[in-house]
Tab-separated table of C-alpha atoms and ligand atoms in Angstrom:
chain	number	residue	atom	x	y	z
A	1290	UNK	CA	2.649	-19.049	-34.801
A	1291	UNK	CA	2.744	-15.689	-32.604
A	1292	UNK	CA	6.898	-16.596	-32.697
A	1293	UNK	CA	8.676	-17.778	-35.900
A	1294	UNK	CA	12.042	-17.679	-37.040
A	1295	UNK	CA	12.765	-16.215	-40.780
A	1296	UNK	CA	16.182	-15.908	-42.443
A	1297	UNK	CA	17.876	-16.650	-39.189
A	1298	UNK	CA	15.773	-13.587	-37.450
A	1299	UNK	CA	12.798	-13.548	-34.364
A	1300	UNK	CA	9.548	-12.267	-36.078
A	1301	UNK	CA	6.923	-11.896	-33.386
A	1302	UNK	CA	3.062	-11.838	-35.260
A	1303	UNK	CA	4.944	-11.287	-38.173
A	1304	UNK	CA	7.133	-8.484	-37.270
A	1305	UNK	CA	10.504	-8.242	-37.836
A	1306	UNK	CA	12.079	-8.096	-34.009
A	1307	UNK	CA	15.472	-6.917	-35.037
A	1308	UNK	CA	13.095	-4.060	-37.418
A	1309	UNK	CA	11.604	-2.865	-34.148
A	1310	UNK	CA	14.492	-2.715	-31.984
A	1311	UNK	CA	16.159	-0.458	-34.755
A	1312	UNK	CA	13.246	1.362	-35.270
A	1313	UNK	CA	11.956	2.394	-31.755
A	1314	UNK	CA	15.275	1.728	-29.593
A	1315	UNK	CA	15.999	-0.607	-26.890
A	1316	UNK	CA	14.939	-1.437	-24.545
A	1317	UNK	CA	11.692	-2.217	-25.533
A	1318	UNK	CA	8.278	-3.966	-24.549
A	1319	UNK	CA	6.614	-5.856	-27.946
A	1320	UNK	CA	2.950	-7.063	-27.522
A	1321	UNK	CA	1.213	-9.230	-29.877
A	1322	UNK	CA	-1.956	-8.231	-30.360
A	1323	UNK	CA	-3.456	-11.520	-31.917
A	1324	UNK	CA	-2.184	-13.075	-28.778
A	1325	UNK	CA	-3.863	-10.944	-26.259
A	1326	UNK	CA	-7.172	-10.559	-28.224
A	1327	UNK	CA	-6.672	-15.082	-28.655
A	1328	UNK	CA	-6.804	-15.472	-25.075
A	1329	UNK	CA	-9.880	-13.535	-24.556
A	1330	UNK	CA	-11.569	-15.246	-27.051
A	1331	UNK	CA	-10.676	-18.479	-25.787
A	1332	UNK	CA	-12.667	-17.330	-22.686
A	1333	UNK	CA	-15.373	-16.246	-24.676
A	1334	UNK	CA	-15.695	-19.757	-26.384
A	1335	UNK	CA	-14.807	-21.669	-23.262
A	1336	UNK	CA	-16.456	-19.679	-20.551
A	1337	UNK	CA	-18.912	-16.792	-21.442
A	1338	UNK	CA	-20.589	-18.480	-24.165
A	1339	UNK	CA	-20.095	-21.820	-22.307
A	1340	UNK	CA	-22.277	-20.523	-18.958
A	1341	UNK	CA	-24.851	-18.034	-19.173
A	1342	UNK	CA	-24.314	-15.195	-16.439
A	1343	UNK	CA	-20.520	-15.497	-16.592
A	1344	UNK	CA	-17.813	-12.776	-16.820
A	1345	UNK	CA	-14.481	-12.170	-17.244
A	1346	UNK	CA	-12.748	-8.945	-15.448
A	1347	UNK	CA	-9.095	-8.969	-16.888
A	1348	UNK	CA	-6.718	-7.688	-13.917
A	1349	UNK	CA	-5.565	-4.900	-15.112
A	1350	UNK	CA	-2.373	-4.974	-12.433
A	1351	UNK	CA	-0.792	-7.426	-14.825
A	1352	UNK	CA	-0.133	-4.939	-18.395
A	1353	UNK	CA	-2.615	-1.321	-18.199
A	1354	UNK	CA	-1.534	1.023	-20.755
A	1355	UNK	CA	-4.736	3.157	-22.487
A	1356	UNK	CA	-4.081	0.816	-25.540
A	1357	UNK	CA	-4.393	-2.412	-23.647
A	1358	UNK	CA	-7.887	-0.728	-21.582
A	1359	UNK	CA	-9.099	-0.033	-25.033
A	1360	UNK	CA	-8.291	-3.256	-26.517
A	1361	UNK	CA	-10.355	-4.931	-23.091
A	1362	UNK	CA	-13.530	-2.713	-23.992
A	1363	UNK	CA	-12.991	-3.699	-27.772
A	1364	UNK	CA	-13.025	-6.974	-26.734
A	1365	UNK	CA	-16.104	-6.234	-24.437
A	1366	UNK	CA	-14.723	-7.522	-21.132
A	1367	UNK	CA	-15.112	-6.329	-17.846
A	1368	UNK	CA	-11.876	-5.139	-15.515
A	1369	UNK	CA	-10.200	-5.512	-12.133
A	1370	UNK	CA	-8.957	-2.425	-11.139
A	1371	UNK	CA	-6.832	-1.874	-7.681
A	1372	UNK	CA	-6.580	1.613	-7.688
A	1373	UNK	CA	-7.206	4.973	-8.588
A	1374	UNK	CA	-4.862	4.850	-10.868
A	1375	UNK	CA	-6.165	1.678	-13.097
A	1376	UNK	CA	-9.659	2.997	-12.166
A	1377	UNK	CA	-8.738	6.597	-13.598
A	1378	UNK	CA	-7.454	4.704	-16.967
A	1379	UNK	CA	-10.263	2.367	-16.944
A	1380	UNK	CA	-12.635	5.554	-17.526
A	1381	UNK	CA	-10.522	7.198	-19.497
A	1382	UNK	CA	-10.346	4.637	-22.405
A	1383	UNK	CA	-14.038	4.487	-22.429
A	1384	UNK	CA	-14.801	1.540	-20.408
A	1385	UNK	CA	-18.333	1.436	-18.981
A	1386	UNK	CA	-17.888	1.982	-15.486
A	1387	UNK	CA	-20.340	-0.871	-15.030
A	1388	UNK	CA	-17.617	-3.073	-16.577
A	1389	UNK	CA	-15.285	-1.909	-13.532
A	1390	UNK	CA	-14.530	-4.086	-10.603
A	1391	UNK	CA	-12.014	-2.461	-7.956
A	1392	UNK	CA	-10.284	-4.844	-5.507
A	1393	UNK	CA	-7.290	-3.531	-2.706
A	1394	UNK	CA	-7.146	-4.085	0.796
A	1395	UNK	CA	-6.465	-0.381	1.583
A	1396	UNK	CA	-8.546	1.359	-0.805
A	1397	UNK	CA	-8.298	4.809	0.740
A	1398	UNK	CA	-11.793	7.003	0.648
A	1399	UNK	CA	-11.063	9.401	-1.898
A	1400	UNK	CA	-10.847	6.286	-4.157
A	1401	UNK	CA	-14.002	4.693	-2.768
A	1402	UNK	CA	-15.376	7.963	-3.774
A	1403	UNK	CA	-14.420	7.927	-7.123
A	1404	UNK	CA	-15.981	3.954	-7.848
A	1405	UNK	CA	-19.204	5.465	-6.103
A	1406	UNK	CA	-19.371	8.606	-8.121
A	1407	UNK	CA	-18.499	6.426	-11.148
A	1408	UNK	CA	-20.765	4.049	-10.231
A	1409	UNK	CA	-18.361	1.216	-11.192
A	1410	UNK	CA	-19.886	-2.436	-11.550
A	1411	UNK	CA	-18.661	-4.302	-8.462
A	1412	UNK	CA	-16.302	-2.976	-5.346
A	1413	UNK	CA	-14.442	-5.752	-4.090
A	1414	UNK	CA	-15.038	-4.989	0.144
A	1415	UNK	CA	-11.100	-6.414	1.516
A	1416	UNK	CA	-10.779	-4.621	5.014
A	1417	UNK	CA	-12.911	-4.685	7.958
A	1418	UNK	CA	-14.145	-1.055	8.239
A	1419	UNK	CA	-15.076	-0.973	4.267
A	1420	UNK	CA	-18.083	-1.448	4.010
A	1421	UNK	CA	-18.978	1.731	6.406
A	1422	UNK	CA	-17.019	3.732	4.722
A	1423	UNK	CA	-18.808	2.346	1.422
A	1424	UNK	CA	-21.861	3.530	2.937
A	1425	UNK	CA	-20.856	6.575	4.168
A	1426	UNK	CA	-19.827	7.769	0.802
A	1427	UNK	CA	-22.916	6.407	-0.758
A	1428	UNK	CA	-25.212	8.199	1.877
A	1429	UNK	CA	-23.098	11.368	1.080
A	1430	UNK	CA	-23.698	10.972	-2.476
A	1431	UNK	CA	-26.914	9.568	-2.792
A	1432	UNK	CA	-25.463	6.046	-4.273
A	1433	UNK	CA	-25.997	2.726	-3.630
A	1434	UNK	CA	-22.514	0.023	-4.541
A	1435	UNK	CA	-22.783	-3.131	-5.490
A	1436	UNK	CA	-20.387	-5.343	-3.206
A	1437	UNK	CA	-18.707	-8.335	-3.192
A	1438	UNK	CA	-16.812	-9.324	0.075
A	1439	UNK	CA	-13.780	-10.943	-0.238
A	1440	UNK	CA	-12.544	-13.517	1.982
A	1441	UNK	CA	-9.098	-15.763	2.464
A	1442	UNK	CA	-9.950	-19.110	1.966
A	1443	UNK	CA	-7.159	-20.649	3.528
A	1444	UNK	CA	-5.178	-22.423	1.914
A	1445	UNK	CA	-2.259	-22.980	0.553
A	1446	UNK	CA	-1.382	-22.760	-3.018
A	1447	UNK	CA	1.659	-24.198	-4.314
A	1448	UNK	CA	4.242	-20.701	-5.729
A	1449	UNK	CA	6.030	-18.129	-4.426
A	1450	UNK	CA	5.909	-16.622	-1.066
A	1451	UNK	CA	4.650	-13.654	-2.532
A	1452	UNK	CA	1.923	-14.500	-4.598
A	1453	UNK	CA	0.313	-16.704	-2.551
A	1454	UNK	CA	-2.751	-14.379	-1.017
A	1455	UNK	CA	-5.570	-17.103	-0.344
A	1456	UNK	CA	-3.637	-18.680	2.446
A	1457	UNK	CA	-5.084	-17.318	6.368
A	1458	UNK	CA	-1.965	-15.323	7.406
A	1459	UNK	CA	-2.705	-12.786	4.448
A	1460	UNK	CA	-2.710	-9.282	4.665
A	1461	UNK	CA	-5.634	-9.859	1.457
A	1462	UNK	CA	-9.606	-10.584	2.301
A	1463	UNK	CA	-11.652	-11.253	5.209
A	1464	UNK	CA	-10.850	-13.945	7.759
A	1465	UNK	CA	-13.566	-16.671	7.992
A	1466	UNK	CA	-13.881	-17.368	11.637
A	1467	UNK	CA	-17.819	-17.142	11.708
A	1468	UNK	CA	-17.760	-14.082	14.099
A	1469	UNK	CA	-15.951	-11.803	11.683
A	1470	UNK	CA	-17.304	-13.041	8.313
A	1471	UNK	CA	-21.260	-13.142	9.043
A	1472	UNK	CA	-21.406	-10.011	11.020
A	1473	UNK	CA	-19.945	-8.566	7.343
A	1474	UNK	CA	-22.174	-10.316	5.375
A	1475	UNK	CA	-25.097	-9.040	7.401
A	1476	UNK	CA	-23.944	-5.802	7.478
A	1477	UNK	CA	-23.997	-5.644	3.563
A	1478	UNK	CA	-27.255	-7.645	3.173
A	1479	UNK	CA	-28.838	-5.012	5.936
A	1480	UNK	CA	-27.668	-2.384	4.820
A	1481	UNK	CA	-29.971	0.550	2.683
A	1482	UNK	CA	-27.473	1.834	0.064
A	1483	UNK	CA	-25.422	-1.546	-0.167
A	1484	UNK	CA	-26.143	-4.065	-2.578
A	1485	UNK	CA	-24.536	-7.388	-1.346
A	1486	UNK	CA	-24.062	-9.365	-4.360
A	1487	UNK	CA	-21.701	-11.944	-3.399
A	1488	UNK	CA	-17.822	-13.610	-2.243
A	1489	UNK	CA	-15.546	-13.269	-4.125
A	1490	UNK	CA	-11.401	-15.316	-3.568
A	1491	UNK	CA	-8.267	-15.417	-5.191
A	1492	UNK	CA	-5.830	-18.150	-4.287
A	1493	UNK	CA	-2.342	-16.772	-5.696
A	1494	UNK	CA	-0.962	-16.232	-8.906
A	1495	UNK	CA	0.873	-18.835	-11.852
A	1496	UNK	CA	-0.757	-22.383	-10.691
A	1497	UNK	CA	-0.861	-24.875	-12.424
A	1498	UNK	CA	-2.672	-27.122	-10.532
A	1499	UNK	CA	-6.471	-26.146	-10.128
A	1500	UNK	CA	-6.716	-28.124	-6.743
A	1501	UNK	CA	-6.277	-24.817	-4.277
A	1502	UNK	CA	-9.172	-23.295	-6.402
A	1503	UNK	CA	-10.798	-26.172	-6.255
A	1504	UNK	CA	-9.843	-26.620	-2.379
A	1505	UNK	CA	-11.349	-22.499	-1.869
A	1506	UNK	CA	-14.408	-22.809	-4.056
A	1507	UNK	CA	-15.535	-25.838	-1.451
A	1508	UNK	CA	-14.831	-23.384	0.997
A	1509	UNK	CA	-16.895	-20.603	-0.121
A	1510	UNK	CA	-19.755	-22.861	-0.851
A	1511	UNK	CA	-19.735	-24.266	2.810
A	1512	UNK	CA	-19.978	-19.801	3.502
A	1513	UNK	CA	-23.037	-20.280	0.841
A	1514	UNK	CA	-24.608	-22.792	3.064
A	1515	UNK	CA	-23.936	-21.028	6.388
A	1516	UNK	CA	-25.188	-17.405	4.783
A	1517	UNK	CA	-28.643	-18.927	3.544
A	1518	UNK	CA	-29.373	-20.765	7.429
A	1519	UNK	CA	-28.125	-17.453	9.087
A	1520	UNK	CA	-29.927	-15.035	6.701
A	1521	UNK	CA	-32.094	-17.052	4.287
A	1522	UNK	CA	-29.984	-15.359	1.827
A	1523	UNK	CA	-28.612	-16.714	-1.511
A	1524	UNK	CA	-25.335	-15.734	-3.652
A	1525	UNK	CA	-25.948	-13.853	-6.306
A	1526	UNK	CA	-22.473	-13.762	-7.317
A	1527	UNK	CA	-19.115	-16.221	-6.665
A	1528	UNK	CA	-15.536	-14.432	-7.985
A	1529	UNK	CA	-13.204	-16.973	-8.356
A	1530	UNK	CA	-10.025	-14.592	-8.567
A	1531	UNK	CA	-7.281	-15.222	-11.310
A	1532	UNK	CA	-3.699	-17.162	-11.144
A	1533	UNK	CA	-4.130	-19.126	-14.075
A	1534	UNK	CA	-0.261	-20.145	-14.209
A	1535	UNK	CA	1.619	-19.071	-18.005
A	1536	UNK	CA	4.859	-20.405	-19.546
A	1537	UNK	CA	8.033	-18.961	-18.470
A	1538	UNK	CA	10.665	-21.661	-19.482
A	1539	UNK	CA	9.807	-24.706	-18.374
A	1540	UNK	CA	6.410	-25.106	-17.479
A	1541	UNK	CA	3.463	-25.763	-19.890
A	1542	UNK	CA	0.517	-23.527	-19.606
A	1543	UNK	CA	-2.911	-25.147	-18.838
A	1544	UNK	CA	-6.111	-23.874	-20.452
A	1545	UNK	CA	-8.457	-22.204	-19.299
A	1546	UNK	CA	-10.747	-24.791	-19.477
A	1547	UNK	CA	-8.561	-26.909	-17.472
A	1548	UNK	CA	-9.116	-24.603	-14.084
A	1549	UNK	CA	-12.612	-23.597	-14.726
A	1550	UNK	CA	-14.460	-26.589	-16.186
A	1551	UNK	CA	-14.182	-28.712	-12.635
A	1552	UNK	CA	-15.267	-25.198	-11.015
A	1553	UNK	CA	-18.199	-24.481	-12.544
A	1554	UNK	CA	-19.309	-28.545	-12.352
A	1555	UNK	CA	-19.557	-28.068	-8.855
A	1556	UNK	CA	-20.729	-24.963	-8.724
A	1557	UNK	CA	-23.883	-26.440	-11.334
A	1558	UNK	CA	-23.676	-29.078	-8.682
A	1559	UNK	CA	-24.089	-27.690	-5.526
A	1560	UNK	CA	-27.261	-25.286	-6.861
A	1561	UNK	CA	-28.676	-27.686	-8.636
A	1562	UNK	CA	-29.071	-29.703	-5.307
A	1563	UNK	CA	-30.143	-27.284	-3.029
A	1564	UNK	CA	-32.418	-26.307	-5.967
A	1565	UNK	CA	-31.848	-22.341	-6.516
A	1566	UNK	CA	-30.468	-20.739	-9.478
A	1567	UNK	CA	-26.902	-20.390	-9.725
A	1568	UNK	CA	-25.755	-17.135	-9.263
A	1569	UNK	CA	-23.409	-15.379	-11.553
A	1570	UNK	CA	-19.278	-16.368	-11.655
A	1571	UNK	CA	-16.533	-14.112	-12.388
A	1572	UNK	CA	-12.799	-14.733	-13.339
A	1573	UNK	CA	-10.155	-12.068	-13.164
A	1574	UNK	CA	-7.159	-13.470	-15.117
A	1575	UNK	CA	-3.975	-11.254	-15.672
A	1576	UNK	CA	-0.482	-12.778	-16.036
A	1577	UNK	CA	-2.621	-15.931	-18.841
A	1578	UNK	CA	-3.585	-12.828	-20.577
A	1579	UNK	CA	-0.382	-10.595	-20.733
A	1580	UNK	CA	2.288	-12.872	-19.848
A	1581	UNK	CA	3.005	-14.549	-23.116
A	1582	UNK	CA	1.805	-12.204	-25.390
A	1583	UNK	CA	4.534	-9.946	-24.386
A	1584	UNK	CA	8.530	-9.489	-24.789
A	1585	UNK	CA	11.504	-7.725	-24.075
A	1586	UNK	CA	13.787	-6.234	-26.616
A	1587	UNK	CA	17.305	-5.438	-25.345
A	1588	UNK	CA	20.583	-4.742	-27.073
A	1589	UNK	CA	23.869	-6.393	-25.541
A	1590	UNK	CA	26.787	-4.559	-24.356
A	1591	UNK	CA	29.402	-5.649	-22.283
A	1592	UNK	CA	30.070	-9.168	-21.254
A	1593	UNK	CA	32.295	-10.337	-18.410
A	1594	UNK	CA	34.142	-13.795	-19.059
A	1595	UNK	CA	35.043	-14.919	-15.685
A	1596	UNK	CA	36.902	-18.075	-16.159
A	1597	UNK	CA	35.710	-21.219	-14.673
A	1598	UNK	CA	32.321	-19.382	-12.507
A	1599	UNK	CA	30.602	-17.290	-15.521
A	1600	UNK	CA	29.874	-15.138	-18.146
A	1601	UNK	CA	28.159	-11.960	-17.683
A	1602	UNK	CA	25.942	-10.732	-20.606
A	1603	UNK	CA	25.353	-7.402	-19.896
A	1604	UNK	CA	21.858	-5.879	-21.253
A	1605	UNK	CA	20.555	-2.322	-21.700
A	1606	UNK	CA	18.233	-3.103	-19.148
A	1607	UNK	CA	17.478	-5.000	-16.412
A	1608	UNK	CA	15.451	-4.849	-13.160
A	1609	UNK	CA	13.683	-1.506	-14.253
A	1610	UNK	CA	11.995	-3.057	-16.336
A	1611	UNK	CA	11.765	-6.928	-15.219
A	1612	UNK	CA	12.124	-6.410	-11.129
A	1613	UNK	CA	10.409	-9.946	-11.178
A	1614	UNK	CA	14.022	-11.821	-10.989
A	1615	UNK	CA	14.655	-9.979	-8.682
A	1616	UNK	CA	11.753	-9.562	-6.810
A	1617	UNK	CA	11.232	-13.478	-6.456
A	1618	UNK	CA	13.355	-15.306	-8.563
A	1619	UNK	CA	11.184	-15.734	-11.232
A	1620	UNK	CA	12.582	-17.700	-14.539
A	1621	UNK	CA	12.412	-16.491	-17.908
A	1622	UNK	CA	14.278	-17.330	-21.412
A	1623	UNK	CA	15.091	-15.908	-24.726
A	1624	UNK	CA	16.805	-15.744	-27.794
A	1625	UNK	CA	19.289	-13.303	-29.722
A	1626	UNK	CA	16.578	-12.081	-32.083
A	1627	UNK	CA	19.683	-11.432	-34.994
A	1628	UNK	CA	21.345	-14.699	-34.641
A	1629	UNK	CA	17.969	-16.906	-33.821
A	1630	UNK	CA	18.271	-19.941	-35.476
A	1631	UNK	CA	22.487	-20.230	-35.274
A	1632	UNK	CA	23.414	-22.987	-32.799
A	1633	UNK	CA	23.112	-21.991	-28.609
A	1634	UNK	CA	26.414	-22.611	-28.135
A	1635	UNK	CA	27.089	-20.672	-24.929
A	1636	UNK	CA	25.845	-20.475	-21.128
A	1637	UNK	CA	25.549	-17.106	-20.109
A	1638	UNK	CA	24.195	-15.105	-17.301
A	1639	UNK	CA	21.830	-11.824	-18.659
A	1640	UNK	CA	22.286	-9.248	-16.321
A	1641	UNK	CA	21.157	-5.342	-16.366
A	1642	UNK	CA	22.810	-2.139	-16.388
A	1643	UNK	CA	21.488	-1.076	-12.588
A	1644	UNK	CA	23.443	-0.854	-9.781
A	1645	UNK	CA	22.290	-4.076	-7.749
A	1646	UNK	CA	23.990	-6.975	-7.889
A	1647	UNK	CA	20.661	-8.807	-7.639
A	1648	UNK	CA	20.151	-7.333	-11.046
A	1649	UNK	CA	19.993	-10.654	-12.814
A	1650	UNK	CA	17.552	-10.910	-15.748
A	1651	UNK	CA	18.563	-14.690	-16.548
A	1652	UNK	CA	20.812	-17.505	-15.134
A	1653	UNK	CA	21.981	-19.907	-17.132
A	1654	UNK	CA	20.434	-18.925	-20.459
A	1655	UNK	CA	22.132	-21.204	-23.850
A	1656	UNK	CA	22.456	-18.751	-26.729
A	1657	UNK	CA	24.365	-18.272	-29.651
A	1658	UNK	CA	27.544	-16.330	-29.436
A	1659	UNK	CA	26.465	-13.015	-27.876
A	1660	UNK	CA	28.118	-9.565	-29.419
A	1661	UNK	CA	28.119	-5.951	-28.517
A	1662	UNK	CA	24.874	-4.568	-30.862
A	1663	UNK	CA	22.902	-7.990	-31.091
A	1664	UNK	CA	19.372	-7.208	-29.528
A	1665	UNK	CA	18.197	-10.072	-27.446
A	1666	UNK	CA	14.801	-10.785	-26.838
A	1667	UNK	CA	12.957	-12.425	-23.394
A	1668	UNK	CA	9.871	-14.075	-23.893
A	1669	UNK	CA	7.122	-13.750	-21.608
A	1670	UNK	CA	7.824	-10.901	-19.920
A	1671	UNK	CA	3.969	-8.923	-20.811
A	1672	UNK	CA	2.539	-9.295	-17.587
A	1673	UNK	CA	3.830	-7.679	-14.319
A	1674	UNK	CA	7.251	-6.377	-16.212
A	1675	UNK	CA	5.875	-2.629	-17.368
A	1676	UNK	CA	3.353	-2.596	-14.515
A	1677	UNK	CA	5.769	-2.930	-11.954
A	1678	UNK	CA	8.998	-0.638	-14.278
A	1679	UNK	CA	10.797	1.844	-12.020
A	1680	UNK	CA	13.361	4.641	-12.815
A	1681	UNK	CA	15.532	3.525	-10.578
A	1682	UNK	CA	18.983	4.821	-10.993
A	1683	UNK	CA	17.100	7.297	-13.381
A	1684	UNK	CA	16.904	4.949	-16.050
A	1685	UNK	CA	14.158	5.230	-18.779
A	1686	UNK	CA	10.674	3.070	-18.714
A	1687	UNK	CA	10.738	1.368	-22.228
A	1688	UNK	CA	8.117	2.099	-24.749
A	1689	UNK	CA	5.133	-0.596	-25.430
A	1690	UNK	CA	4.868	-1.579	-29.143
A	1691	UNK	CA	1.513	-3.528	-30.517
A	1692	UNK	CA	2.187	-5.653	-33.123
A	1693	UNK	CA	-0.948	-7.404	-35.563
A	1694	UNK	CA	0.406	-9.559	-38.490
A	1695	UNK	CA	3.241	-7.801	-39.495
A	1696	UNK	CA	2.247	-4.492	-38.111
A	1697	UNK	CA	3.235	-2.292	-35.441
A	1698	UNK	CA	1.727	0.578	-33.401
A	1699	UNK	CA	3.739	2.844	-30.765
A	1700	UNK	CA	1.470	2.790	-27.746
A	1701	UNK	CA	3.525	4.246	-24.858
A	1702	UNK	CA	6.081	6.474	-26.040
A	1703	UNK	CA	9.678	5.521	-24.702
A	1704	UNK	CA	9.995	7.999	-21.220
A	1705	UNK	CA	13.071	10.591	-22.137
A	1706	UNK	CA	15.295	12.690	-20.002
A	1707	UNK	CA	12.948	15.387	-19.822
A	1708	UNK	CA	9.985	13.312	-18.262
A	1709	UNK	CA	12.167	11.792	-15.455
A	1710	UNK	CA	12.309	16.298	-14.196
A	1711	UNK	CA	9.033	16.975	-14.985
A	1712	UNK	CA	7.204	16.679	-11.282
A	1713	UNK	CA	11.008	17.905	-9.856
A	1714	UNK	CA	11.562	21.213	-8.902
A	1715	UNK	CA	14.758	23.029	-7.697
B	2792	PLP	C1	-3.496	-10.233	-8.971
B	2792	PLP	C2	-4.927	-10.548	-8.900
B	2792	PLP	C3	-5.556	-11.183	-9.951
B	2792	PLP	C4	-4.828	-11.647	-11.184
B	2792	PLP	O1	-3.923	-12.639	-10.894
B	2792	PLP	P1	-3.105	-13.360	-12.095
B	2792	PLP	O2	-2.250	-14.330	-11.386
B	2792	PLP	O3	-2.344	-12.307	-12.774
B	2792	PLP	O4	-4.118	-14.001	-12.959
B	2792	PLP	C5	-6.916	-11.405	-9.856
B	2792	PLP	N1	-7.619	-11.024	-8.777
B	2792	PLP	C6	-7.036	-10.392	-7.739
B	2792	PLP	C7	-7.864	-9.973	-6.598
B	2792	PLP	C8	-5.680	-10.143	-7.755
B	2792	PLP	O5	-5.115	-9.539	-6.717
């Protein structure tokens, strides 16, 4: 068990949670390593292994420090990058830029110049006047890019608002209305320095149903048919995106194999009929890799009894480091790490120290009797919580700890005072 309780104490892959918090300071991100490196493996067994000419580009939006980049090319998967930024770490931690796969709908030139220079394994065309710029740059340089284009589906997947992106009113991928789509894919098939390899969609993020993906690929395979009459041209490559849903509180992750074994049936299917080879498929999971392989270390500080509405449980802290409460009311739970197996006999509302009341980490959370100096720990918070950390009201981004069977690694150093004035002059 990546969680287990001990002498009335959290350990997370066997490390002592209240230990860390003491050692390293609160607030504070704590990755399990075995975790992280189980779920690619559990793609390797069920998916890489499982179909020849399959890969896996973890999105690296969800949890990108150096350490995690590293850990990817350890673990010998590819990467979705979505900017310079990721693309800049990608490189940096050694990745082989042929493992790199950028998507963005607004990838501005000087990055398209960097994935071309780079050479990077796959850019992800999302915007209408890509591609020429693509091959502009690759003319300039004397490059040629292997493409994917990527298209919105539409439809609708069941989640929040905002992270639905497959639907048609998105600002993500190309519309499918014949006249947009196959003057693209002709473009890219036509053109000299372009190497069209495929379509690539992504339907939305934490599903737990695989029927939009399901709904898309049939989609995308009606696009197959429709490329090969226009062009006599065949896929070489189908990315099905990411959104594998994770636990939070309630909900009850689903393999992988659950959302990719009816996929790649009718993928088999649908080439095996018209009689070509199947061309190569791609996933590009994030939150099922980070998600639950990561938490949150706080320490309590002030609470706020107010009688007969509710008690505030004040955290050190809060939407600059989770803005996904926040941001769309995402659910998450936890524990007081010190006090984890005494009985949860209070309601509480977990709030942060910023100055929004929207600053909410947790409604309704049962725990045992909070105190000033217990450090409480939220589960699940490894993807999209550091990735997304702000200094608002010049509050410090956490450090990232790795911890392996009872050991534990600083891999981002907690920001300090000094960082927060380093690009500020007077
Ligand atoms: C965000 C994103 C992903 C990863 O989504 P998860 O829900 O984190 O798995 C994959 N592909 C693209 C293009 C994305 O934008």
């Amino acid at each position: 068990m990546i969680r287990e309780i001990r002498d009335n104490i959290l350990y997370f892959d066997g490390c002592n949670t209240v230990e860390l918090a003491q050692k390293y300071g609160t607030p504070l991100y704590v990755y399990s390593e075995t975790d992280l490196r189980g779920r690619f493996a559990e793609l390797r067994q069920g998916f890489i292994e499982k179909y020849p000419r399959t890969r896996v580009a973890y999105a690296a939006k969800a949890f990108f420090p150096l350490a995690m980049a590293k850990l990817v090319k350890e673990e010998n998967m590819c990467v979705d990058v979505v900017s310079g930024g990721e693309l800049y770490t990608a490189i940096k931690a050694g990745l082989p830029a042929e493992q790199i796969e950028f998507n963005g709908n607004n990838k501005s030139r000087t990055e398209l110049e960097m994935a071309v220079e780079y050479g990077i394994g796959r850019i992800i065309v999302d915007g209408l006047d890509e591609l020429s710029i693509i091959e502009e740059v690759c003319k300039e340089k004397g490059k040629t890019a292997k493409v994917l284009l990527r298209v919105t589906p539409g439809v609708k997947s069941s989640s929040h608002d905002y992270i639905v992106t497959g639907k048609k009113d998105s600002k993500f991928g190309i519309p499918l209305d014949d006249e947009v789509i196959l003057p693209q894919v002709k473009a890219a098939i036509d053109s000299s320095v372009i190497d069209f390899y495929g379509i690539h969609f992504h339907v939305g993020s934490q599903l737990f149903d695989n029927d939009s993906h399901l709904q898309a690929l049939d989609i995308i395979l009606k696009l197959a048919d429709k490329i090969r009459e226009n062009f006599q041209y065949e896929l070489k490559e189908i990315n099905l995106g990411g959104g594998f849903g994770v636990t939070y509180v309630a909900e009850e992750r689903k393999s992988f194999s659950y959302f990719i074994d009816p996929m790649m049936e009718r993928i088999e299917a649908y080439y095996q009929e018209k009689g070509v080879e199947r061309p190569n498929v791609v996933i590009e999971p994030g939150r099922s890799i980070a998600a639950e392989a990561g938490i949150t270390l706080y320490t309590i500080g002030t609470q706020k009894d107010i009688k007969g509405i509710r008690k505030y449980v004040s955290v050190d802290g809060g939407m600059t480091d989770n803005i996904r409460p926040a941001l769309y009311q995402a659910e998450y739970t936890g524990v007081i790490a010190n006090k984890a197996d005494a009985p949860k006999e209070q309601v509480v509302t977990v709030c942060g120290k910023c100055c929004e009341s929207g600053d909410i980490l947790i409604d309704n959370l049962s725990i045992a009797l909070p105190e000033r100096g217990d450090v409480l720990a939220v589960f699940s918070t490894g993807a999209y919580g550091y990735t997304m950390a702000s200094n608002y009201n010049k509050n410090l981004i956490p450090g990232v700890v790795f911890v392996r069977e009872g050991k534990d690694r600083l891999v981002v150093k907690p920001q300090t005072f000094e960082d927060l004035l380093r690009n500020e002059m007077e």
